[in-house]
mmCIF file of N, CA and C in Angstrom:
data_model
loop_
_atom_site.group_PDB
_atom_site.id
_atom_site.type_symbol
_atom_site.label_atom_id
_atom_site.label_comp_id
_atom_site.label_asym_id
_atom_site.label_seq_id
_atom_site.Cartn_x
_atom_site.Cartn_y
_atom_site.Cartn_z
ATOM 1 N N UNK X 230 -35.418 -29.553 -8.628
ATOM 2 C CA UNK X 230 -34.236 -30.137 -8.878
ATOM 3 C C UNK X 230 -34.657 -31.441 -10.112
ATOM 4 N N UNK X 231 -33.235 -30.871 -10.986
ATOM 5 C CA UNK X 231 -33.511 -32.528 -12.053
ATOM 6 C C UNK X 231 -32.111 -33.218 -11.867
ATOM 7 N N UNK X 232 -32.329 -34.633 -11.827
ATOM 8 C CA UNK X 232 -31.036 -35.268 -11.814
ATOM 9 C C UNK X 232 -30.788 -36.198 -13.221
ATOM 10 N N UNK X 233 -29.475 -36.468 -13.480
ATOM 11 C CA UNK X 233 -29.255 -37.537 -14.761
ATOM 12 C C UNK X 233 -28.211 -38.215 -14.297
ATOM 13 N N UNK X 234 -28.408 -39.501 -14.196
ATOM 14 C CA UNK X 234 -27.561 -40.380 -14.048
ATOM 15 C C UNK X 234 -26.969 -41.287 -15.002
ATOM 16 N N UNK X 235 -25.441 -41.594 -14.913
ATOM 17 C CA UNK X 235 -24.902 -42.031 -16.189
ATOM 18 C C UNK X 235 -23.773 -42.738 -15.923
ATOM 19 N N UNK X 236 -23.392 -43.586 -16.194
ATOM 20 C CA UNK X 236 -22.026 -44.562 -15.836
ATOM 21 C C UNK X 236 -22.245 -46.102 -15.743
ATOM 22 N N UNK X 237 -23.274 -46.357 -16.065
ATOM 23 C CA UNK X 237 -23.791 -47.905 -15.985
ATOM 24 C C UNK X 237 -23.042 -48.454 -17.057
ATOM 25 N N UNK X 238 -23.309 -49.712 -16.909
ATOM 26 C CA UNK X 238 -22.851 -50.710 -18.273
ATOM 27 C C UNK X 238 -22.687 -52.278 -17.726
ATOM 28 N N UNK X 239 -21.653 -52.819 -18.533
ATOM 29 C CA UNK X 239 -21.510 -54.344 -18.385
ATOM 30 C C UNK X 239 -20.083 -54.306 -17.817
ATOM 31 N N UNK X 240 -20.158 -55.062 -16.559
ATOM 32 C CA UNK X 240 -18.410 -55.467 -16.270
ATOM 33 C C UNK X 240 -18.699 -56.809 -15.781
ATOM 34 N N UNK X 241 -17.416 -57.434 -15.655
ATOM 35 C CA UNK X 241 -17.281 -58.995 -14.951
ATOM 36 C C UNK X 241 -17.236 -58.530 -13.566
ATOM 37 N N UNK X 242 -17.486 -59.806 -12.961
ATOM 38 C CA UNK X 242 -16.879 -59.572 -11.711
ATOM 39 C C UNK X 242 -15.576 -59.538 -11.356
ATOM 40 N N UNK X 243 -15.569 -58.593 -10.109
ATOM 41 C CA UNK X 243 -14.177 -58.252 -9.681
ATOM 42 C C UNK X 243 -14.123 -56.959 -10.426
ATOM 43 N N UNK X 244 -14.612 -56.843 -11.155
ATOM 44 C CA UNK X 244 -14.339 -54.937 -12.232
ATOM 45 C C UNK X 244 -15.005 -54.116 -11.124
ATOM 46 N N UNK X 245 -14.761 -52.954 -12.091
ATOM 47 C CA UNK X 245 -15.457 -51.772 -11.309
ATOM 48 C C UNK X 245 -16.012 -50.963 -12.619
ATOM 49 N N UNK X 246 -16.742 -49.875 -11.506
ATOM 50 C CA UNK X 246 -17.587 -49.207 -12.641
ATOM 51 C C UNK X 246 -18.090 -47.506 -11.798
ATOM 52 N N UNK X 247 -17.787 -46.594 -12.583
ATOM 53 C CA UNK X 247 -18.136 -45.635 -12.048
ATOM 54 C C UNK X 247 -19.234 -44.703 -12.343
ATOM 55 N N UNK X 248 -20.240 -44.113 -11.470
ATOM 56 C CA UNK X 248 -21.292 -43.491 -11.844
ATOM 57 C C UNK X 248 -21.288 -41.976 -11.247
ATOM 58 N N UNK X 249 -22.366 -41.567 -12.489
ATOM 59 C CA UNK X 249 -22.227 -40.024 -12.016
ATOM 60 C C UNK X 249 -23.688 -39.298 -11.957
ATOM 61 N N UNK X 250 -23.937 -38.680 -11.192
ATOM 62 C CA UNK X 250 -25.458 -37.829 -11.318
ATOM 63 C C UNK X 250 -25.156 -36.307 -11.439
ATOM 64 N N UNK X 251 -25.508 -35.782 -12.330
ATOM 65 C CA UNK X 251 -25.636 -34.482 -12.682
ATOM 66 C C UNK X 251 -26.827 -33.701 -12.012
ATOM 67 N N UNK X 252 -26.631 -32.717 -11.226
ATOM 68 C CA UNK X 252 -27.921 -32.224 -10.599
ATOM 69 C C UNK X 252 -28.268 -31.004 -11.434
ATOM 70 N N UNK X 253 -28.947 -30.367 -11.271
ATOM 71 C CA UNK X 253 -29.473 -29.054 -11.635
ATOM 72 C C UNK X 253 -30.396 -28.504 -10.290
ATOM 73 N N UNK X 254 -30.209 -27.153 -9.717
ATOM 74 C CA UNK X 254 -30.888 -26.786 -8.548
ATOM 75 C C UNK X 254 -29.924 -27.222 -7.219
ATOM 76 N N UNK X 255 -30.432 -26.385 -5.975
ATOM 77 C CA UNK X 255 -29.454 -26.627 -5.110
ATOM 78 C C UNK X 255 -30.175 -28.030 -4.285
ATOM 79 N N UNK X 256 -28.798 -28.937 -3.912
ATOM 80 C CA UNK X 256 -29.210 -29.774 -3.602
ATOM 81 C C UNK X 256 -28.687 -30.394 -1.914
ATOM 82 N N UNK X 257 -29.123 -30.573 -1.198
ATOM 83 C CA UNK X 257 -28.731 -31.074 0.318
ATOM 84 C C UNK X 257 -28.073 -32.391 0.274
ATOM 85 N N UNK X 258 -28.355 -33.178 1.068
ATOM 86 C CA UNK X 258 -28.324 -34.562 1.310
ATOM 87 C C UNK X 258 -28.305 -35.447 -0.087
ATOM 88 N N UNK X 259 -27.687 -36.229 -0.527
ATOM 89 C CA UNK X 259 -28.074 -37.150 -1.593
ATOM 90 C C UNK X 259 -27.565 -38.531 -1.513
ATOM 91 N N UNK X 260 -28.123 -38.952 -2.413
ATOM 92 C CA UNK X 260 -27.741 -40.746 -2.138
ATOM 93 C C UNK X 260 -28.030 -41.495 -3.415
ATOM 94 N N UNK X 261 -27.417 -42.996 -3.225
ATOM 95 C CA UNK X 261 -27.920 -43.623 -4.352
ATOM 96 C C UNK X 261 -28.565 -44.743 -3.800
ATOM 97 N N UNK X 262 -29.205 -45.521 -4.918
ATOM 98 C CA UNK X 262 -30.214 -46.644 -4.570
ATOM 99 C C UNK X 262 -30.251 -47.487 -5.805
ATOM 100 N N UNK X 263 -30.560 -48.369 -5.610
ATOM 101 C CA UNK X 263 -30.784 -49.581 -6.800
ATOM 102 C C UNK X 263 -31.759 -50.624 -6.658
ATOM 103 N N UNK X 264 -32.212 -51.086 -7.932
ATOM 104 C CA UNK X 264 -33.363 -52.068 -7.667
ATOM 105 C C UNK X 264 -33.260 -53.257 -8.842
ATOM 106 N N UNK X 265 -33.318 -54.149 -8.057
ATOM 107 C CA UNK X 265 -32.813 -55.438 -9.096
ATOM 108 C C UNK X 265 -34.219 -55.582 -9.209
ATOM 109 N N UNK X 266 -34.295 -56.531 -10.690
ATOM 110 C CA UNK X 266 -35.125 -57.104 -11.132
ATOM 111 C C UNK X 266 -36.287 -57.876 -9.904
ATOM 112 N N UNK X 267 -37.195 -57.620 -9.873
ATOM 113 C CA UNK X 267 -38.245 -58.286 -8.879
ATOM 114 C C UNK X 267 -38.332 -57.858 -7.159
ATOM 115 N N UNK X 268 -37.401 -56.898 -7.226
ATOM 116 C CA UNK X 268 -37.287 -56.624 -6.186
ATOM 117 C C UNK X 268 -37.093 -54.993 -5.858
ATOM 118 N N UNK X 269 -37.486 -54.769 -4.172
ATOM 119 C CA UNK X 269 -37.542 -53.461 -3.706
ATOM 120 C C UNK X 269 -36.279 -52.610 -4.063
ATOM 121 N N UNK X 270 -36.637 -51.238 -4.508
ATOM 122 C CA UNK X 270 -35.410 -50.427 -4.231
ATOM 123 C C UNK X 270 -34.654 -50.397 -3.135
ATOM 124 N N UNK X 271 -33.647 -50.572 -3.039
ATOM 125 C CA UNK X 271 -32.950 -50.315 -1.581
ATOM 126 C C UNK X 271 -31.837 -49.524 -1.546
ATOM 127 N N UNK X 272 -31.349 -48.940 -0.654
ATOM 128 C CA UNK X 272 -30.632 -47.967 -0.150
ATOM 129 C C UNK X 272 -29.253 -48.315 -0.474
ATOM 130 N N UNK X 273 -28.142 -47.723 -1.110
ATOM 131 C CA UNK X 273 -26.990 -48.136 -1.330
ATOM 132 C C UNK X 273 -25.815 -46.893 -0.642
ATOM 133 N N UNK X 274 -25.836 -46.293 -0.844
ATOM 134 C CA UNK X 274 -25.121 -45.055 -0.216
ATOM 135 C C UNK X 274 -25.592 -43.446 -0.173
ATOM 136 N N UNK X 275 -25.343 -42.777 0.849
ATOM 137 C CA UNK X 275 -25.783 -41.503 0.889
ATOM 138 C C UNK X 275 -24.617 -40.471 1.638
ATOM 139 N N UNK X 276 -24.708 -38.981 1.001
ATOM 140 C CA UNK X 276 -23.588 -38.429 1.426
ATOM 141 C C UNK X 276 -24.242 -36.975 1.537
ATOM 142 N N UNK X 277 -23.832 -36.506 2.812
ATOM 143 C CA UNK X 277 -24.164 -35.132 3.440
ATOM 144 C C UNK X 277 -23.426 -33.591 2.108
ATOM 145 N N UNK X 278 -24.186 -32.546 1.986
ATOM 146 C CA UNK X 278 -23.789 -31.357 1.432
ATOM 147 C C UNK X 278 -22.605 -30.957 1.942
ATOM 148 N N UNK X 279 -22.708 -30.567 3.420
ATOM 149 C CA UNK X 279 -21.756 -29.555 3.939
ATOM 150 C C UNK X 279 -20.601 -30.400 4.403
ATOM 151 N N UNK X 280 -20.894 -31.308 5.214
ATOM 152 C CA UNK X 280 -19.598 -31.892 5.890
ATOM 153 C C UNK X 280 -19.192 -33.017 5.400
ATOM 154 N N UNK X 281 -19.420 -33.878 4.251
ATOM 155 C CA UNK X 281 -19.172 -35.211 3.346
ATOM 156 C C UNK X 281 -19.635 -36.029 4.151
ATOM 157 N N UNK X 282 -20.124 -36.159 5.281
ATOM 158 C CA UNK X 282 -20.485 -37.429 6.022
ATOM 159 C C UNK X 282 -21.563 -38.184 5.556
ATOM 160 N N UNK X 283 -20.589 -39.521 5.112
ATOM 161 C CA UNK X 283 -21.370 -40.898 4.171
ATOM 162 C C UNK X 283 -21.827 -42.105 5.203
ATOM 163 N N UNK X 284 -22.613 -42.728 4.454
ATOM 164 C CA UNK X 284 -23.332 -43.975 5.110
ATOM 165 C C UNK X 284 -23.597 -45.010 3.912
ATOM 166 N N UNK X 285 -23.382 -46.121 4.472
ATOM 167 C CA UNK X 285 -23.569 -47.025 3.064
ATOM 168 C C UNK X 285 -24.238 -47.999 3.764
ATOM 169 N N UNK X 286 -24.732 -48.671 2.723
ATOM 170 C CA UNK X 286 -25.170 -50.243 3.224
ATOM 171 C C UNK X 286 -24.201 -51.223 3.351
ATOM 172 N N UNK X 287 -24.542 -52.098 4.372
ATOM 173 C CA UNK X 287 -23.630 -53.266 4.716
ATOM 174 C C UNK X 287 -23.119 -54.056 3.443
ATOM 175 N N UNK X 288 -23.838 -54.119 2.686
ATOM 176 C CA UNK X 288 -23.556 -55.113 1.075
ATOM 177 C C UNK X 288 -22.570 -54.318 0.562
ATOM 178 N N UNK X 289 -22.261 -53.127 0.604
ATOM 179 C CA UNK X 289 -21.591 -52.390 -0.364
ATOM 180 C C UNK X 289 -20.230 -51.635 0.407
ATOM 181 N N UNK X 290 -20.435 -51.654 1.676
ATOM 182 C CA UNK X 290 -19.331 -51.000 2.734
ATOM 183 C C UNK X 290 -17.735 -51.831 2.060
ATOM 184 N N UNK X 291 -16.974 -50.614 1.799
ATOM 185 C CA UNK X 291 -15.562 -51.214 1.754
ATOM 186 C C UNK X 291 -15.187 -51.412 0.394
ATOM 187 N N UNK X 292 -16.531 -51.465 -0.854
ATOM 188 C CA UNK X 292 -16.050 -51.637 -1.936
ATOM 189 C C UNK X 292 -16.756 -50.693 -2.665
ATOM 190 N N UNK X 293 -17.464 -49.718 -1.964
ATOM 191 C CA UNK X 293 -18.471 -48.880 -3.054
ATOM 192 C C UNK X 293 -18.037 -47.370 -2.388
ATOM 193 N N UNK X 294 -17.995 -46.109 -3.176
ATOM 194 C CA UNK X 294 -17.272 -44.920 -2.445
ATOM 195 C C UNK X 294 -18.349 -43.831 -3.164
ATOM 196 N N UNK X 295 -18.861 -42.899 -2.225
ATOM 197 C CA UNK X 295 -19.650 -41.987 -2.676
ATOM 198 C C UNK X 295 -18.987 -40.677 -2.345
ATOM 199 N N UNK X 296 -19.507 -39.964 -3.525
ATOM 200 C CA UNK X 296 -18.492 -38.622 -2.965
ATOM 201 C C UNK X 296 -19.616 -37.660 -3.897
ATOM 202 N N UNK X 297 -19.155 -35.857 -3.762
ATOM 203 C CA UNK X 297 -19.895 -35.500 -4.504
ATOM 204 C C UNK X 297 -18.850 -34.141 -4.825
ATOM 205 N N UNK X 298 -19.094 -33.421 -5.831
ATOM 206 C CA UNK X 298 -18.605 -32.039 -6.042
ATOM 207 C C UNK X 298 -19.345 -30.863 -5.827
ATOM 208 N N UNK X 299 -19.695 -30.246 -4.817
ATOM 209 C CA UNK X 299 -20.557 -29.094 -4.750
ATOM 210 C C UNK X 299 -20.703 -28.216 -5.854
ATOM 211 N N UNK X 300 -19.423 -27.905 -6.243
ATOM 212 C CA UNK X 300 -19.132 -26.685 -7.121
ATOM 213 C C UNK X 300 -19.332 -27.128 -8.911
ATOM 214 N N UNK X 301 -19.293 -28.222 -8.806
ATOM 215 C CA UNK X 301 -20.074 -28.888 -10.344
ATOM 216 C C UNK X 301 -21.399 -29.660 -9.782
ATOM 217 N N UNK X 302 -21.986 -29.840 -8.777
ATOM 218 C CA UNK X 302 -23.223 -30.189 -8.466
ATOM 219 C C UNK X 302 -23.605 -31.174 -9.136
ATOM 220 N N UNK X 303 -22.333 -32.097 -8.795
ATOM 221 C CA UNK X 303 -22.500 -33.744 -9.351
ATOM 222 C C UNK X 303 -22.092 -34.575 -7.957
ATOM 223 N N UNK X 304 -22.826 -35.755 -8.256
ATOM 224 C CA UNK X 304 -22.613 -36.813 -7.362
ATOM 225 C C UNK X 304 -22.102 -38.252 -8.117
ATOM 226 N N UNK X 305 -21.096 -38.610 -7.360
ATOM 227 C CA UNK X 305 -20.707 -39.832 -7.677
ATOM 228 C C UNK X 305 -20.280 -41.106 -7.007
ATOM 229 N N UNK X 306 -20.669 -42.361 -7.730
ATOM 230 C CA UNK X 306 -20.738 -43.481 -7.070
ATOM 231 C C UNK X 306 -19.538 -44.480 -7.621
ATOM 232 N N UNK X 307 -18.116 -44.649 -6.913
ATOM 233 C CA UNK X 307 -17.010 -45.403 -7.495
ATOM 234 C C UNK X 307 -17.629 -46.899 -6.832
ATOM 235 N N UNK X 308 -17.547 -47.761 -8.093
ATOM 236 C CA UNK X 308 -17.957 -49.272 -7.516
ATOM 237 C C UNK X 308 -16.770 -49.939 -7.986
ATOM 238 N N UNK X 309 -16.046 -50.646 -6.922
ATOM 239 C CA UNK X 309 -15.082 -51.724 -6.754
ATOM 240 C C UNK X 309 -15.498 -53.102 -6.650
ATOM 241 N N UNK X 310 -14.717 -54.022 -6.639
ATOM 242 C CA UNK X 310 -14.999 -55.340 -6.661
ATOM 243 C C UNK X 310 -16.155 -55.800 -6.939
ATOM 244 N N UNK X 311 -16.878 -55.487 -8.079
ATOM 245 C CA UNK X 311 -18.417 -55.775 -8.453
ATOM 246 C C UNK X 311 -18.859 -57.146 -8.267
ATOM 247 N N UNK X 312 -20.020 -57.503 -7.549
ATOM 248 C CA UNK X 312 -20.726 -58.937 -7.630
ATOM 249 C C UNK X 312 -21.559 -58.941 -8.486
ATOM 250 N N UNK X 313 -21.725 -60.136 -8.603
ATOM 251 C CA UNK X 313 -23.186 -60.434 -10.045
ATOM 252 C C UNK X 313 -24.464 -60.001 -9.006
ATOM 253 N N UNK X 314 -24.287 -59.999 -7.558
ATOM 254 C CA UNK X 314 -25.327 -59.819 -6.874
ATOM 255 C C UNK X 314 -25.636 -57.898 -6.854
ATOM 256 N N UNK X 315 -24.855 -57.475 -7.422
ATOM 257 C CA UNK X 315 -24.629 -56.013 -7.715
ATOM 258 C C UNK X 315 -25.571 -55.490 -8.899
ATOM 259 N N UNK X 316 -26.020 -56.265 -9.616
ATOM 260 C CA UNK X 316 -26.607 -56.028 -10.823
ATOM 261 C C UNK X 316 -28.031 -55.442 -10.309
ATOM 262 N N UNK X 317 -28.213 -54.290 -11.098
ATOM 263 C CA UNK X 317 -29.444 -53.623 -10.605
ATOM 264 C C UNK X 317 -29.433 -52.261 -11.405
ATOM 265 N N UNK X 318 -30.890 -51.418 -11.505
ATOM 266 C CA UNK X 318 -30.911 -50.156 -12.083
ATOM 267 C C UNK X 318 -30.478 -48.980 -10.753
ATOM 268 N N UNK X 319 -29.536 -48.388 -10.879
ATOM 269 C CA UNK X 319 -28.918 -47.581 -9.990
ATOM 270 C C UNK X 319 -29.477 -46.451 -10.464
ATOM 271 N N UNK X 320 -30.230 -45.420 -8.843
ATOM 272 C CA UNK X 320 -30.814 -44.634 -9.077
ATOM 273 C C UNK X 320 -30.050 -43.444 -8.078
ATOM 274 N N UNK X 321 -29.750 -42.019 -8.983
ATOM 275 C CA UNK X 321 -29.499 -41.197 -7.610
ATOM 276 C C UNK X 321 -30.748 -40.420 -7.458
ATOM 277 N N UNK X 322 -30.645 -39.901 -6.009
ATOM 278 C CA UNK X 322 -31.646 -39.013 -5.216
ATOM 279 C C UNK X 322 -31.226 -37.961 -4.150
ATOM 280 N N UNK X 323 -32.333 -36.690 -4.386
ATOM 281 C CA UNK X 323 -31.510 -35.889 -3.800
ATOM 282 C C UNK X 323 -32.777 -35.582 -2.603
ATOM 283 N N UNK X 324 -32.244 -35.038 -1.306
ATOM 284 C CA UNK X 324 -33.354 -35.086 -0.146
ATOM 285 C C UNK X 324 -33.219 -33.540 -0.084
ATOM 286 N N UNK X 325 -34.465 -33.258 0.811
ATOM 287 C CA UNK X 325 -34.726 -31.927 1.183
ATOM 288 C C UNK X 325 -33.882 -31.704 2.547
ATOM 289 N N UNK X 326 -33.632 -32.659 3.168
ATOM 290 C CA UNK X 326 -32.854 -32.471 4.445
ATOM 291 C C UNK X 326 -31.121 -32.615 4.207
ATOM 292 N N UNK X 327 -30.768 -31.831 5.366
ATOM 293 C CA UNK X 327 -29.115 -31.583 5.406
ATOM 294 C C UNK X 327 -28.509 -32.923 5.809
ATOM 295 N N UNK X 328 -29.158 -33.538 6.624
ATOM 296 C CA UNK X 328 -28.683 -34.807 7.493
ATOM 297 C C UNK X 328 -29.029 -35.853 6.362
ATOM 298 N N UNK X 329 -27.725 -37.208 6.484
ATOM 299 C CA UNK X 329 -28.178 -38.207 5.565
ATOM 300 C C UNK X 329 -29.169 -38.701 5.755
ATOM 301 N N UNK X 330 -29.915 -39.260 4.759
ATOM 302 C CA UNK X 330 -31.409 -40.261 4.790
ATOM 303 C C UNK X 330 -30.676 -41.566 4.116
ATOM 304 N N UNK X 331 -31.498 -42.571 4.727
ATOM 305 C CA UNK X 331 -31.447 -43.382 4.076
ATOM 306 C C UNK X 331 -32.443 -44.313 3.681
ATOM 307 N N UNK X 332 -33.686 -43.536 3.584
ATOM 308 C CA UNK X 332 -34.910 -44.580 3.272
ATOM 309 C C UNK X 332 -35.534 -44.018 2.099
ATOM 310 N N UNK X 333 -36.150 -44.280 1.039
ATOM 311 C CA UNK X 333 -36.544 -43.744 -0.138
ATOM 312 C C UNK X 333 -37.690 -42.624 0.058
ATOM 313 N N UNK X 334 -38.421 -42.740 1.094
ATOM 314 C CA UNK X 334 -39.311 -41.519 1.495
ATOM 315 C C UNK X 334 -38.770 -40.349 1.725
ATOM 316 N N UNK X 335 -37.484 -40.589 2.255
ATOM 317 C CA UNK X 335 -36.609 -38.895 2.666
ATOM 318 C C UNK X 335 -36.370 -38.209 1.447
ATOM 319 N N UNK X 336 -36.342 -38.817 0.349
ATOM 320 C CA UNK X 336 -35.631 -38.477 -1.009
ATOM 321 C C UNK X 336 -36.849 -37.924 -1.953
ATOM 322 N N UNK X 337 -36.897 -36.442 -2.553
ATOM 323 C CA UNK X 337 -37.882 -35.645 -3.054
ATOM 324 C C UNK X 337 -37.927 -35.936 -4.507
ATOM 325 N N UNK X 338 -36.473 -36.103 -4.850
ATOM 326 C CA UNK X 338 -36.006 -35.855 -6.585
ATOM 327 C C UNK X 338 -35.124 -36.884 -6.505
ATOM 328 N N UNK X 339 -35.418 -37.771 -7.883
ATOM 329 C CA UNK X 339 -35.036 -39.060 -8.631
ATOM 330 C C UNK X 339 -34.533 -39.120 -10.105
ATOM 331 N N UNK X 340 -33.239 -39.093 -10.558
ATOM 332 C CA UNK X 340 -33.110 -39.561 -11.706
ATOM 333 C C UNK X 340 -33.737 -40.925 -12.142
ATOM 334 N N UNK X 341 -33.292 -40.901 -13.369
ATOM 335 C CA UNK X 341 -33.989 -41.628 -14.250
ATOM 336 C C UNK X 341 -33.579 -43.198 -14.539
ATOM 337 N N UNK X 342 -31.983 -43.358 -13.775
ATOM 338 C CA UNK X 342 -31.640 -44.739 -13.139
ATOM 339 C C UNK X 342 -30.664 -44.911 -14.475
ATOM 340 N N UNK X 343 -29.531 -45.986 -14.038
ATOM 341 C CA UNK X 343 -28.598 -46.352 -14.891
ATOM 342 C C UNK X 343 -28.152 -47.758 -14.914
ATOM 343 N N UNK X 344 -28.349 -48.566 -16.000
ATOM 344 C CA UNK X 344 -28.285 -50.165 -15.361
ATOM 345 C C UNK X 344 -26.761 -50.439 -15.495
ATOM 346 N N UNK X 345 -26.442 -51.214 -14.299
ATOM 347 C CA UNK X 345 -25.428 -51.920 -14.089
ATOM 348 C C UNK X 345 -25.390 -53.465 -14.225
ATOM 349 N N UNK X 346 -24.825 -54.160 -14.668
ATOM 350 C CA UNK X 346 -24.999 -55.622 -14.951
ATOM 351 C C UNK X 346 -23.510 -56.370 -14.701
ATOM 352 N N UNK X 347 -23.529 -57.110 -13.816
ATOM 353 C CA UNK X 347 -21.992 -57.743 -13.554
ATOM 354 C C UNK X 347 -22.353 -59.225 -13.648
ATOM 355 N N UNK X 348 -21.502 -59.544 -14.652
ATOM 356 C CA UNK X 348 -21.624 -61.220 -15.254
ATOM 357 C C UNK X 348 -20.371 -61.998 -14.387
ATOM 358 N N UNK X 349 -20.694 -62.958 -14.082
ATOM 359 C CA UNK X 349 -19.957 -63.783 -13.078
ATOM 360 C C UNK X 349 -18.986 -64.649 -14.217
#
């Protein structure tokens, strides 16, 4: 499985951005993670393949929406009401598991990351 993330950029606080992750190969549960400078990679959101069940980190709940189009093998992350603390390199990831996973060690495949910068 190969993953290609895109859609990052510079936005003012309160603005919106949409991330996209194009996948090749069969994927099961998928997720978004982010890593800010000097910090560890952290979970953002995940979605199952079949039921579309979702899980969000508390820090993004109500502002971010994860979705996927299985026909296009594409994962999305709609980010609204962005805050400066959302600034990070955002990674899409694919797991070998059917159920939603929220830890990095449960994901076998990773995209290259796309940078999101939120100015205050």
